[in-house]
Protein backbone atom coordinates (compact mmCIF):
# COMPACT_ATOMS: atom_id res chain seq x y z
CA UNK A 1 0.00 0.00 0.00
CA UNK A 2 1.09 3.54 -0.78
CA UNK A 3 4.16 2.25 -2.64
CA UNK A 4 5.39 4.07 -5.73
CA UNK A 5 7.78 1.38 -6.98
CA UNK A 6 7.81 -2.36 -6.30
CA UNK A 7 11.08 -4.22 -6.96
CA UNK A 8 10.69 -7.93 -7.69
CA UNK A 9 13.19 -10.62 -8.63
CA UNK A 10 13.32 -12.91 -11.63
CA UNK A 11 14.96 -16.34 -11.43
CA UNK A 12 14.52 -19.38 -13.69
CA UNK A 13 12.25 -17.22 -15.83
CA UNK A 14 9.77 -16.70 -13.02
CA UNK A 15 9.02 -13.74 -10.75
CA UNK A 16 9.36 -14.56 -7.08
CA UNK A 17 6.67 -13.47 -4.62
CA UNK A 18 4.65 -10.96 -6.59
CA UNK A 19 1.66 -9.81 -4.51
CA UNK A 20 -1.41 -11.42 -6.07
CA UNK A 21 -3.62 -8.28 -6.06
CA UNK A 22 -0.97 -6.41 -8.05
CA UNK A 23 -0.67 -9.18 -10.62
CA UNK A 24 -4.46 -9.41 -10.92
CA UNK A 25 -4.82 -5.65 -11.44
CA UNK A 26 -1.95 -5.71 -13.95
CA UNK A 27 -3.57 -8.51 -15.99
CA UNK A 28 -6.90 -6.72 -15.98
CA UNK A 29 -5.31 -3.47 -17.21
CA UNK A 30 -2.88 -4.83 -19.80
CA UNK A 31 -4.28 -8.23 -20.71
CA UNK A 32 -1.18 -10.12 -19.58
CA UNK A 33 0.61 -10.99 -16.35
CA UNK A 34 3.53 -9.03 -14.93
CA UNK A 35 5.80 -11.99 -15.65
CA UNK A 36 4.71 -12.28 -19.27
CA UNK A 37 5.14 -8.57 -19.98
CA UNK A 38 8.52 -8.52 -18.25
CA UNK A 39 9.91 -11.41 -20.29
CA UNK A 40 8.43 -9.98 -23.51
CA UNK A 41 10.36 -6.76 -22.77
CA UNK A 42 13.62 -8.67 -22.35
CA UNK A 43 13.75 -9.26 -18.61
CA UNK A 44 16.27 -11.98 -17.77
CA UNK A 45 17.48 -13.80 -14.69
CA UNK A 46 21.06 -12.64 -15.23
CA UNK A 47 22.63 -10.21 -12.78
CA UNK A 48 22.06 -6.47 -13.20
CA UNK A 49 19.27 -6.98 -15.75
CA UNK A 50 16.47 -4.49 -15.07
CA UNK A 51 13.14 -3.81 -16.74
CA UNK A 52 10.57 -1.21 -15.70
CA UNK A 53 6.87 -1.96 -16.15
CA UNK A 54 4.05 0.60 -16.01
CA UNK A 55 1.67 0.93 -13.11
CA UNK A 56 -1.78 -0.62 -13.31
CA UNK A 57 -4.18 2.09 -12.19
CA UNK A 58 -3.14 3.44 -8.82
CA UNK A 59 -0.76 0.54 -8.24
CA UNK A 60 3.05 0.84 -8.16
CA UNK A 61 5.42 0.84 -11.08
CA UNK A 62 7.25 -2.48 -11.14
CA UNK A 63 11.00 -2.95 -11.52
CA UNK A 64 12.01 -6.51 -12.41
CA UNK A 65 15.64 -7.41 -11.64
CA UNK A 66 17.58 -10.58 -12.37
CA UNK A 67 18.58 -12.72 -9.39
CA UNK A 68 21.36 -14.43 -11.40
CA UNK A 69 20.75 -17.91 -9.97
CA UNK A 70 17.87 -20.40 -9.88
CA UNK A 71 18.66 -20.75 -6.18
CA UNK A 72 19.81 -17.25 -5.19
CA UNK A 73 22.32 -16.84 -2.38
CA UNK A 74 22.35 -14.01 0.12
CA UNK A 75 24.87 -12.20 -2.08
CA UNK A 76 22.60 -12.60 -5.14
CA UNK A 77 19.77 -11.02 -3.15
CA UNK A 78 22.00 -8.20 -1.88
CA UNK A 79 23.20 -7.28 -5.37
CA UNK A 80 19.75 -7.51 -6.93
CA UNK A 81 18.18 -5.37 -4.19
CA UNK A 82 20.85 -2.71 -4.67
CA UNK A 83 20.44 -2.72 -8.45
CA UNK A 84 16.65 -2.53 -8.16
CA UNK A 85 16.60 0.33 -5.67
CA UNK A 86 19.21 2.32 -7.63
CA UNK A 87 17.06 1.93 -10.71
CA UNK A 88 13.95 2.91 -8.76
CA UNK A 89 15.73 6.09 -7.61
CA UNK A 90 16.32 7.05 -11.24
CA UNK A 91 12.54 7.09 -11.73
CA UNK A 92 12.02 9.76 -9.07
CA UNK A 93 12.90 12.75 -11.27
CA UNK A 94 12.84 15.67 -8.82
CA UNK A 95 10.36 14.19 -6.40
CA UNK A 96 10.51 11.42 -3.80
CA UNK A 97 9.49 7.78 -3.89
CA UNK A 98 8.46 5.01 -1.54
CA UNK A 99 9.93 1.69 -2.58
CA UNK A 100 9.17 -1.91 -1.61
CA UNK A 101 11.40 -4.91 -2.36
CA UNK A 102 9.76 -8.34 -2.60
CA UNK A 103 12.06 -11.29 -3.37
CA UNK A 104 10.07 -14.08 -1.75
CA UNK A 105 12.56 -15.25 0.87
CA UNK A 106 11.96 -15.98 4.54
CA UNK A 107 15.57 -16.91 5.29
CA UNK A 108 16.97 -14.55 7.94
CA UNK A 109 20.40 -14.17 6.32
CA UNK A 110 18.85 -13.53 2.92
CA UNK A 111 16.41 -10.99 4.34
CA UNK A 112 19.31 -9.19 5.99
CA UNK A 113 21.12 -9.18 2.65
CA UNK A 114 18.06 -7.75 0.89
CA UNK A 115 17.81 -4.98 3.50
CA UNK A 116 21.52 -4.17 3.19
CA UNK A 117 21.43 -4.16 -0.60
CA UNK A 118 18.33 -1.98 -0.72
CA UNK A 119 19.79 0.60 1.67
CA UNK A 120 23.13 0.64 -0.14
CA UNK A 121 21.31 1.06 -3.44
CA UNK A 122 19.72 4.24 -2.13
CA UNK A 123 23.09 5.86 -1.38
CA UNK A 124 24.03 8.85 -3.50
CA UNK A 125 27.04 11.07 -2.94
CA UNK A 126 26.24 14.77 -2.88
CA UNK A 127 29.18 16.54 -4.49
CA UNK A 128 30.35 19.84 -3.07
CA UNK A 129 28.93 22.33 -5.52
CA UNK A 130 27.26 25.72 -5.73
CA UNK A 131 24.52 23.92 -7.66
CA UNK A 132 23.86 20.73 -5.66
CA UNK A 133 22.08 17.80 -7.25
CA UNK A 134 18.42 18.23 -6.33
CA UNK A 135 17.21 15.15 -8.18
CA UNK A 136 14.73 12.63 -6.92
CA UNK A 137 15.22 10.66 -3.75
CA UNK A 138 13.80 7.67 -1.92
CA UNK A 139 11.88 8.45 1.26
CA UNK A 140 11.24 4.94 2.57
CA UNK A 141 12.24 1.38 1.70
CA UNK A 142 10.18 -1.63 2.77
CA UNK A 143 11.45 -5.20 2.58
CA UNK A 144 8.47 -7.51 2.08
CA UNK A 145 8.53 -10.69 4.18
CA UNK A 146 6.43 -13.61 2.87
CA UNK A 147 5.16 -14.45 6.35
CA UNK A 148 4.61 -10.83 7.37
CA UNK A 149 6.92 -11.30 10.35
CA UNK A 150 8.67 -8.18 11.59
CA UNK A 151 12.18 -8.62 12.96
CA UNK A 152 13.65 -5.42 14.34
CA UNK A 153 17.02 -7.12 14.84
CA UNK A 154 17.38 -7.71 11.09
CA UNK A 155 16.62 -4.08 10.31
CA UNK A 156 18.89 -2.75 13.04
CA UNK A 157 21.85 -4.92 11.99
CA UNK A 158 21.38 -3.99 8.32
CA UNK A 159 21.31 -0.28 9.17
CA UNK A 160 24.50 -0.60 11.23
CA UNK A 161 26.36 -2.39 8.43
CA UNK A 162 25.14 0.07 5.80
CA UNK A 163 26.07 3.11 7.89
CA UNK A 164 29.60 1.70 8.16
CA UNK A 165 29.80 1.16 4.39
CA UNK A 166 28.41 4.61 3.65
CA UNK A 167 30.97 6.14 6.03
CA UNK A 168 33.74 4.56 3.95
CA UNK A 169 32.08 5.61 0.68
CA UNK A 170 31.82 9.21 1.82
CA UNK A 171 35.52 9.34 2.67
CA UNK A 172 36.42 7.80 -0.69
CA UNK A 173 34.32 10.37 -2.53
CA UNK A 174 35.62 13.45 -0.70
CA UNK A 175 38.18 15.43 -2.77
CA UNK A 176 41.78 15.05 -1.66
CA UNK A 177 42.13 18.76 -0.82
CA UNK A 178 39.51 18.24 1.90
CA UNK A 179 40.49 14.76 3.08
CA UNK A 180 44.19 14.65 3.95
CA UNK A 181 46.07 12.87 6.76
CA UNK A 182 45.32 15.35 9.54
CA UNK A 183 41.65 15.90 8.63
CA UNK A 184 41.21 12.16 8.08
CA UNK A 185 42.53 11.42 11.57
CA UNK A 186 40.27 14.07 13.12
CA UNK A 187 37.24 12.59 11.39
CA UNK A 188 38.16 9.20 12.86
CA UNK A 189 38.22 10.73 16.33
CA UNK A 190 34.73 12.09 15.73
CA UNK A 191 33.55 8.75 14.32
CA UNK A 192 34.40 6.71 17.43
CA UNK A 193 33.59 9.44 19.96
CA UNK A 194 31.31 8.12 22.74
CA UNK A 195 31.86 4.53 21.58
CA UNK A 196 33.82 1.67 23.12
CA UNK A 197 36.53 2.08 20.50
CA UNK A 198 39.76 3.72 21.71
CA UNK A 199 41.75 5.82 19.25
CA UNK A 200 45.34 7.06 19.31
CA UNK A 201 46.80 9.32 16.62
CA UNK A 202 50.56 9.76 16.09
CA UNK A 203 51.52 13.06 14.47
CA UNK A 204 54.71 13.76 12.54
CA UNK A 205 56.69 14.55 15.70
CA UNK A 206 55.75 11.24 17.32
CA UNK A 207 56.33 9.33 14.08
CA UNK A 208 59.82 10.78 13.72
CA UNK A 209 60.69 10.13 17.37
CA UNK A 210 59.43 6.53 17.26
CA UNK A 211 61.25 5.66 14.05
CA UNK A 212 58.45 5.44 11.48
CA UNK A 213 60.91 6.26 8.70
CA UNK A 214 58.97 4.60 5.91
CA UNK A 215 55.79 6.56 6.56
CA UNK A 216 57.72 9.80 6.98
CA UNK A 217 59.57 9.17 3.70
CA UNK A 218 56.39 8.55 1.71
CA UNK A 219 54.81 11.72 3.09
CA UNK A 220 57.98 13.81 3.03
CA UNK A 221 57.18 15.67 -0.18
CA UNK A 222 53.81 16.95 0.99
CA UNK A 223 53.05 20.08 2.98
CA UNK A 224 50.54 17.95 4.87
CA UNK A 225 52.44 15.62 7.25
CA UNK A 226 51.41 11.99 7.79
CA UNK A 227 49.43 10.46 10.61
CA UNK A 228 49.26 6.97 12.06
CA UNK A 229 45.85 6.06 13.48
CA UNK A 230 45.58 3.20 15.95
CA UNK A 231 42.20 1.91 17.08
CA UNK A 232 41.38 -0.79 19.60
CA UNK A 233 38.21 -2.49 20.75
CA UNK A 234 38.59 -4.74 23.80
CA UNK A 235 35.30 -6.01 25.24
CA UNK A 236 35.30 -7.88 28.52
CA UNK A 237 35.48 -11.66 28.14
CA UNK A 238 36.69 -11.64 24.53
CA UNK A 239 39.06 -14.43 23.54
CA UNK A 240 39.31 -14.00 19.76
CA UNK A 241 41.81 -11.47 18.40
CA UNK A 242 41.65 -9.71 15.03
CA UNK A 243 43.95 -7.12 13.45
CA UNK A 244 42.86 -4.89 10.53
CA UNK A 245 45.35 -2.81 8.56
CA UNK A 246 44.30 -0.22 5.97
CA UNK A 247 46.28 1.78 3.43
CA UNK A 248 45.46 5.46 3.89
CA UNK A 249 47.24 7.30 1.08
CA UNK A 250 44.86 10.23 0.66
CA UNK A 251 46.48 11.08 -2.67
CA UNK A 252 49.16 9.13 -4.50
CA UNK A 253 51.41 10.68 -7.14
CA UNK A 254 53.84 7.76 -6.87
CA UNK A 255 54.90 6.56 -10.31
CA UNK A 256 53.67 9.84 -11.75
CA UNK A 257 55.91 9.40 -14.79
CA UNK A 258 53.94 6.36 -15.94
CA UNK A 259 50.43 7.34 -14.85
CA UNK A 260 47.95 8.55 -17.44
CA UNK A 261 46.74 12.12 -16.94
CA UNK A 262 43.01 11.34 -17.31
CA UNK A 263 43.13 8.97 -14.35
CA UNK A 264 45.15 11.08 -11.94
CA UNK A 265 42.06 12.35 -10.12
CA UNK A 266 41.36 8.76 -9.09
CA UNK A 267 44.55 8.62 -7.05
CA UNK A 268 42.45 9.85 -4.12
CA UNK A 269 41.09 6.29 -4.01
CA UNK A 270 44.36 5.06 -2.54
CA UNK A 271 42.81 5.43 0.90
CA UNK A 272 39.99 2.94 0.24
CA UNK A 273 41.64 0.32 2.45
CA UNK A 274 41.77 2.75 5.35
CA UNK A 275 38.18 3.80 4.75
CA UNK A 276 37.07 0.17 4.88
CA UNK A 277 38.94 -0.53 8.12
CA UNK A 278 37.68 2.63 9.83
CA UNK A 279 34.12 2.11 8.64
CA UNK A 280 34.31 -1.40 10.05
CA UNK A 281 35.17 0.02 13.46
CA UNK A 282 32.01 2.09 13.37
CA UNK A 283 30.01 -1.13 13.01
CA UNK A 284 32.10 -2.99 15.58
CA UNK A 285 31.49 -0.35 18.19
CA UNK A 286 27.73 -0.33 17.61
CA UNK A 287 27.22 -4.10 17.32
CA UNK A 288 29.14 -4.94 20.51
CA UNK A 289 31.12 -7.85 19.06
CA UNK A 290 32.80 -10.18 21.55
CA UNK A 291 36.24 -10.01 19.93
CA UNK A 292 39.39 -8.01 20.53
CA UNK A 293 40.01 -5.93 17.40
CA UNK A 294 42.96 -3.69 16.59
CA UNK A 295 43.04 -1.36 13.59
CA UNK A 296 46.07 0.35 12.09
CA UNK A 297 45.84 3.02 9.39
CA UNK A 298 48.88 4.72 7.89
CA UNK A 299 47.66 8.00 6.40
CA UNK A 300 49.84 10.21 4.26
CA UNK A 301 49.86 12.23 1.06
CA UNK A 302 52.45 11.10 -1.49
CA UNK A 303 53.49 14.22 -3.39
CA UNK A 304 56.58 15.42 -5.30
CA UNK A 305 58.53 18.40 -4.04
CA UNK A 306 62.04 19.43 -3.08
CA UNK A 307 61.62 17.53 0.19
CA UNK A 308 60.43 14.27 -1.38
CA UNK A 309 62.40 11.05 -0.98
CA UNK A 310 64.13 10.11 -4.23
CA UNK A 311 64.94 6.70 -5.69
CA UNK A 312 68.17 5.50 -4.11
CA UNK A 313 67.83 7.60 -0.95
CA UNK A 314 68.48 5.92 2.38
Coordinates of C-alpha atoms in Angstrom, one line a residue:
X1 CA 0.0 0.0 0.0
X2 CA 1.1 3.5 -0.8
X3 CA 4.2 2.2 -2.6
X4 CA 5.4 4.1 -5.7
X5 CA 7.8 1.4 -7.0
X6 CA 7.8 -2.4 -6.3
X7 CA 11.1 -4.2 -7.0
X8 CA 10.7 -7.9 -7.7
X9 CA 13.2 -10.6 -8.6
X10 CA 13.3 -12.9 -11.6
X11 CA 15.0 -16.3 -11.4
X12 CA 14.5 -19.4 -13.7
X13 CA 12.3 -17.2 -15.8
X14 CA 9.8 -16.7 -13.0
X15 CA 9.0 -13.7 -10.8
X16 CA 9.4 -14.6 -7.1
X17 CA 6.7 -13.5 -4.6
X18 CA 4.6 -11.0 -6.6
X19 CA 1.7 -9.8 -4.5
X20 CA -1.4 -11.4 -6.1
X21 CA -3.6 -8.3 -6.1
X22 CA -1.0 -6.4 -8.1
X23 CA -0.7 -9.2 -10.6
X24 CA -4.5 -9.4 -10.9
X25 CA -4.8 -5.6 -11.4
X26 CA -2.0 -5.7 -13.9
X27 CA -3.6 -8.5 -16.0
X28 CA -6.9 -6.7 -16.0
X29 CA -5.3 -3.5 -17.2
X30 CA -2.9 -4.8 -19.8
X31 CA -4.3 -8.2 -20.7
X32 CA -1.2 -10.1 -19.6
X33 CA 0.6 -11.0 -16.3
X34 CA 3.5 -9.0 -14.9
X35 CA 5.8 -12.0 -15.6
X36 CA 4.7 -12.3 -19.3
X37 CA 5.1 -8.6 -20.0
X38 CA 8.5 -8.5 -18.2
X39 CA 9.9 -11.4 -20.3
X40 CA 8.4 -10.0 -23.5
X41 CA 10.4 -6.8 -22.8
X42 CA 13.6 -8.7 -22.4
X43 CA 13.7 -9.3 -18.6
X44 CA 16.3 -12.0 -17.8
X45 CA 17.5 -13.8 -14.7
X46 CA 21.1 -12.6 -15.2
X47 CA 22.6 -10.2 -12.8
X48 CA 22.1 -6.5 -13.2
X49 CA 19.3 -7.0 -15.7
X50 CA 16.5 -4.5 -15.1
X51 CA 13.1 -3.8 -16.7
X52 CA 10.6 -1.2 -15.7
X53 CA 6.9 -2.0 -16.1
X54 CA 4.1 0.6 -16.0
X55 CA 1.7 0.9 -13.1
X56 CA -1.8 -0.6 -13.3
X57 CA -4.2 2.1 -12.2
X58 CA -3.1 3.4 -8.8
X59 CA -0.8 0.5 -8.2
X60 CA 3.0 0.8 -8.2
X61 CA 5.4 0.8 -11.1
X62 CA 7.3 -2.5 -11.1
X63 CA 11.0 -3.0 -11.5
X64 CA 12.0 -6.5 -12.4
X65 CA 15.6 -7.4 -11.6
X66 CA 17.6 -10.6 -12.4
X67 CA 18.6 -12.7 -9.4
X68 CA 21.4 -14.4 -11.4
X69 CA 20.7 -17.9 -10.0
X70 CA 17.9 -20.4 -9.9
X71 CA 18.7 -20.8 -6.2
X72 CA 19.8 -17.3 -5.2
X73 CA 22.3 -16.8 -2.4
X74 CA 22.3 -14.0 0.1
X75 CA 24.9 -12.2 -2.1
X76 CA 22.6 -12.6 -5.1
X77 CA 19.8 -11.0 -3.1
X78 CA 22.0 -8.2 -1.9
X79 CA 23.2 -7.3 -5.4
X80 CA 19.8 -7.5 -6.9
X81 CA 18.2 -5.4 -4.2
X82 CA 20.9 -2.7 -4.7
X83 CA 20.4 -2.7 -8.4
X84 CA 16.6 -2.5 -8.2
X85 CA 16.6 0.3 -5.7
X86 CA 19.2 2.3 -7.6
X87 CA 17.1 1.9 -10.7
X88 CA 14.0 2.9 -8.8
X89 CA 15.7 6.1 -7.6
X90 CA 16.3 7.1 -11.2
X91 CA 12.5 7.1 -11.7
X92 CA 12.0 9.8 -9.1
X93 CA 12.9 12.8 -11.3
X94 CA 12.8 15.7 -8.8
X95 CA 10.4 14.2 -6.4
X96 CA 10.5 11.4 -3.8
X97 CA 9.5 7.8 -3.9
X98 CA 8.5 5.0 -1.5
X99 CA 9.9 1.7 -2.6
X100 CA 9.2 -1.9 -1.6
X101 CA 11.4 -4.9 -2.4
X102 CA 9.8 -8.3 -2.6
X103 CA 12.1 -11.3 -3.4
X104 CA 10.1 -14.1 -1.8
X105 CA 12.6 -15.2 0.9
X106 CA 12.0 -16.0 4.5
X107 CA 15.6 -16.9 5.3
X108 CA 17.0 -14.5 7.9
X109 CA 20.4 -14.2 6.3
X110 CA 18.8 -13.5 2.9
X111 CA 16.4 -11.0 4.3
X112 CA 19.3 -9.2 6.0
X113 CA 21.1 -9.2 2.6
X114 CA 18.1 -7.7 0.9
X115 CA 17.8 -5.0 3.5
X116 CA 21.5 -4.2 3.2
X117 CA 21.4 -4.2 -0.6
X118 CA 18.3 -2.0 -0.7
X119 CA 19.8 0.6 1.7
X120 CA 23.1 0.6 -0.1
X121 CA 21.3 1.1 -3.4
X122 CA 19.7 4.2 -2.1
X123 CA 23.1 5.9 -1.4
X124 CA 24.0 8.8 -3.5
X125 CA 27.0 11.1 -2.9
X126 CA 26.2 14.8 -2.9
X127 CA 29.2 16.5 -4.5
X128 CA 30.4 19.8 -3.1
X129 CA 28.9 22.3 -5.5
X130 CA 27.3 25.7 -5.7
X131 CA 24.5 23.9 -7.7
X132 CA 23.9 20.7 -5.7
X133 CA 22.1 17.8 -7.3
X134 CA 18.4 18.2 -6.3
X135 CA 17.2 15.2 -8.2
X136 CA 14.7 12.6 -6.9
X137 CA 15.2 10.7 -3.8
X138 CA 13.8 7.7 -1.9
X139 CA 11.9 8.4 1.3
X140 CA 11.2 4.9 2.6
X141 CA 12.2 1.4 1.7
X142 CA 10.2 -1.6 2.8
X143 CA 11.4 -5.2 2.6
X144 CA 8.5 -7.5 2.1
X145 CA 8.5 -10.7 4.2
X146 CA 6.4 -13.6 2.9
X147 CA 5.2 -14.4 6.4
X148 CA 4.6 -10.8 7.4
X149 CA 6.9 -11.3 10.3
X150 CA 8.7 -8.2 11.6
X151 CA 12.2 -8.6 13.0
X152 CA 13.7 -5.4 14.3
X153 CA 17.0 -7.1 14.8
X154 CA 17.4 -7.7 11.1
X155 CA 16.6 -4.1 10.3
X156 CA 18.9 -2.8 13.0
X157 CA 21.9 -4.9 12.0
X158 CA 21.4 -4.0 8.3
X159 CA 21.3 -0.3 9.2
X160 CA 24.5 -0.6 11.2
X161 CA 26.4 -2.4 8.4
X162 CA 25.1 0.1 5.8
X163 CA 26.1 3.1 7.9
X164 CA 29.6 1.7 8.2
X165 CA 29.8 1.2 4.4
X166 CA 28.4 4.6 3.7
X167 CA 31.0 6.1 6.0
X168 CA 33.7 4.6 3.9
X169 CA 32.1 5.6 0.7
X170 CA 31.8 9.2 1.8
X171 CA 35.5 9.3 2.7
X172 CA 36.4 7.8 -0.7
X173 CA 34.3 10.4 -2.5
X174 CA 35.6 13.5 -0.7
X175 CA 38.2 15.4 -2.8
X176 CA 41.8 15.1 -1.7
X177 CA 42.1 18.8 -0.8
X178 CA 39.5 18.2 1.9
X179 CA 40.5 14.8 3.1
X180 CA 44.2 14.6 4.0
X181 CA 46.1 12.9 6.8
X182 CA 45.3 15.3 9.5
X183 CA 41.7 15.9 8.6
X184 CA 41.2 12.2 8.1
X185 CA 42.5 11.4 11.6
X186 CA 40.3 14.1 13.1
X187 CA 37.2 12.6 11.4
X188 CA 38.2 9.2 12.9
X189 CA 38.2 10.7 16.3
X190 CA 34.7 12.1 15.7
X191 CA 33.5 8.8 14.3
X192 CA 34.4 6.7 17.4
X193 CA 33.6 9.4 20.0
X194 CA 31.3 8.1 22.7
X195 CA 31.9 4.5 21.6
X196 CA 33.8 1.7 23.1
X197 CA 36.5 2.1 20.5
X198 CA 39.8 3.7 21.7
X199 CA 41.7 5.8 19.3
X200 CA 45.3 7.1 19.3
X201 CA 46.8 9.3 16.6
X202 CA 50.6 9.8 16.1
X203 CA 51.5 13.1 14.5
X204 CA 54.7 13.8 12.5
X205 CA 56.7 14.6 15.7
X206 CA 55.8 11.2 17.3
X207 CA 56.3 9.3 14.1
X208 CA 59.8 10.8 13.7
X209 CA 60.7 10.1 17.4
X210 CA 59.4 6.5 17.3
X211 CA 61.2 5.7 14.0
X212 CA 58.5 5.4 11.5
X213 CA 60.9 6.3 8.7
X214 CA 59.0 4.6 5.9
X215 CA 55.8 6.6 6.6
X216 CA 57.7 9.8 7.0
X217 CA 59.6 9.2 3.7
X218 CA 56.4 8.6 1.7
X219 CA 54.8 11.7 3.1
X220 CA 58.0 13.8 3.0
X221 CA 57.2 15.7 -0.2
X222 CA 53.8 16.9 1.0
X223 CA 53.0 20.1 3.0
X224 CA 50.5 18.0 4.9
X225 CA 52.4 15.6 7.2
X226 CA 51.4 12.0 7.8
X227 CA 49.4 10.5 10.6
X228 CA 49.3 7.0 12.1
X229 CA 45.9 6.1 13.5
X230 CA 45.6 3.2 16.0
X231 CA 42.2 1.9 17.1
X232 CA 41.4 -0.8 19.6
X233 CA 38.2 -2.5 20.8
X234 CA 38.6 -4.7 23.8
X235 CA 35.3 -6.0 25.2
X236 CA 35.3 -7.9 28.5
X237 CA 35.5 -11.7 28.1
X238 CA 36.7 -11.6 24.5
X239 CA 39.1 -14.4 23.5
X240 CA 39.3 -14.0 19.8
X241 CA 41.8 -11.5 18.4
X242 CA 41.7 -9.7 15.0
X243 CA 43.9 -7.1 13.4
X244 CA 42.9 -4.9 10.5
X245 CA 45.3 -2.8 8.6
X246 CA 44.3 -0.2 6.0
X247 CA 46.3 1.8 3.4
X248 CA 45.5 5.5 3.9
X249 CA 47.2 7.3 1.1
X250 CA 44.9 10.2 0.7
X251 CA 46.5 11.1 -2.7
X252 CA 49.2 9.1 -4.5
X253 CA 51.4 10.7 -7.1
X254 CA 53.8 7.8 -6.9
X255 CA 54.9 6.6 -10.3
X256 CA 53.7 9.8 -11.7
X257 CA 55.9 9.4 -14.8
X258 CA 53.9 6.4 -15.9
X259 CA 50.4 7.3 -14.8
X260 CA 48.0 8.5 -17.4
X261 CA 46.7 12.1 -16.9
X262 CA 43.0 11.3 -17.3
X263 CA 43.1 9.0 -14.3
X264 CA 45.1 11.1 -11.9
X265 CA 42.1 12.4 -10.1
X266 CA 41.4 8.8 -9.1
X267 CA 44.5 8.6 -7.1
X268 CA 42.5 9.9 -4.1
X269 CA 41.1 6.3 -4.0
X270 CA 44.4 5.1 -2.5
X271 CA 42.8 5.4 0.9
X272 CA 40.0 2.9 0.2
X273 CA 41.6 0.3 2.4
X274 CA 41.8 2.7 5.4
X275 CA 38.2 3.8 4.8
X276 CA 37.1 0.2 4.9
X277 CA 38.9 -0.5 8.1
X278 CA 37.7 2.6 9.8
X279 CA 34.1 2.1 8.6
X280 CA 34.3 -1.4 10.1
X281 CA 35.2 0.0 13.5
X282 CA 32.0 2.1 13.4
X283 CA 30.0 -1.1 13.0
X284 CA 32.1 -3.0 15.6
X285 CA 31.5 -0.4 18.2
X286 CA 27.7 -0.3 17.6
X287 CA 27.2 -4.1 17.3
X288 CA 29.1 -4.9 20.5
X289 CA 31.1 -7.8 19.1
X290 CA 32.8 -10.2 21.6
X291 CA 36.2 -10.0 19.9
X292 CA 39.4 -8.0 20.5
X293 CA 40.0 -5.9 17.4
X294 CA 43.0 -3.7 16.6
X295 CA 43.0 -1.4 13.6
X296 CA 46.1 0.3 12.1
X297 CA 45.8 3.0 9.4
X298 CA 48.9 4.7 7.9
X299 CA 47.7 8.0 6.4
X300 CA 49.8 10.2 4.3
X301 CA 49.9 12.2 1.1
X302 CA 52.4 11.1 -1.5
X303 CA 53.5 14.2 -3.4
X304 CA 56.6 15.4 -5.3
X305 CA 58.5 18.4 -4.0
X306 CA 62.0 19.4 -3.1
X307 CA 61.6 17.5 0.2
X308 CA 60.4 14.3 -1.4
X309 CA 62.4 11.0 -1.0
X310 CA 64.1 10.1 -4.2
X311 CA 64.9 6.7 -5.7
X312 CA 68.2 5.5 -4.1
X313 CA 67.8 7.6 -1.0
X314 CA 68.5 5.9 2.4

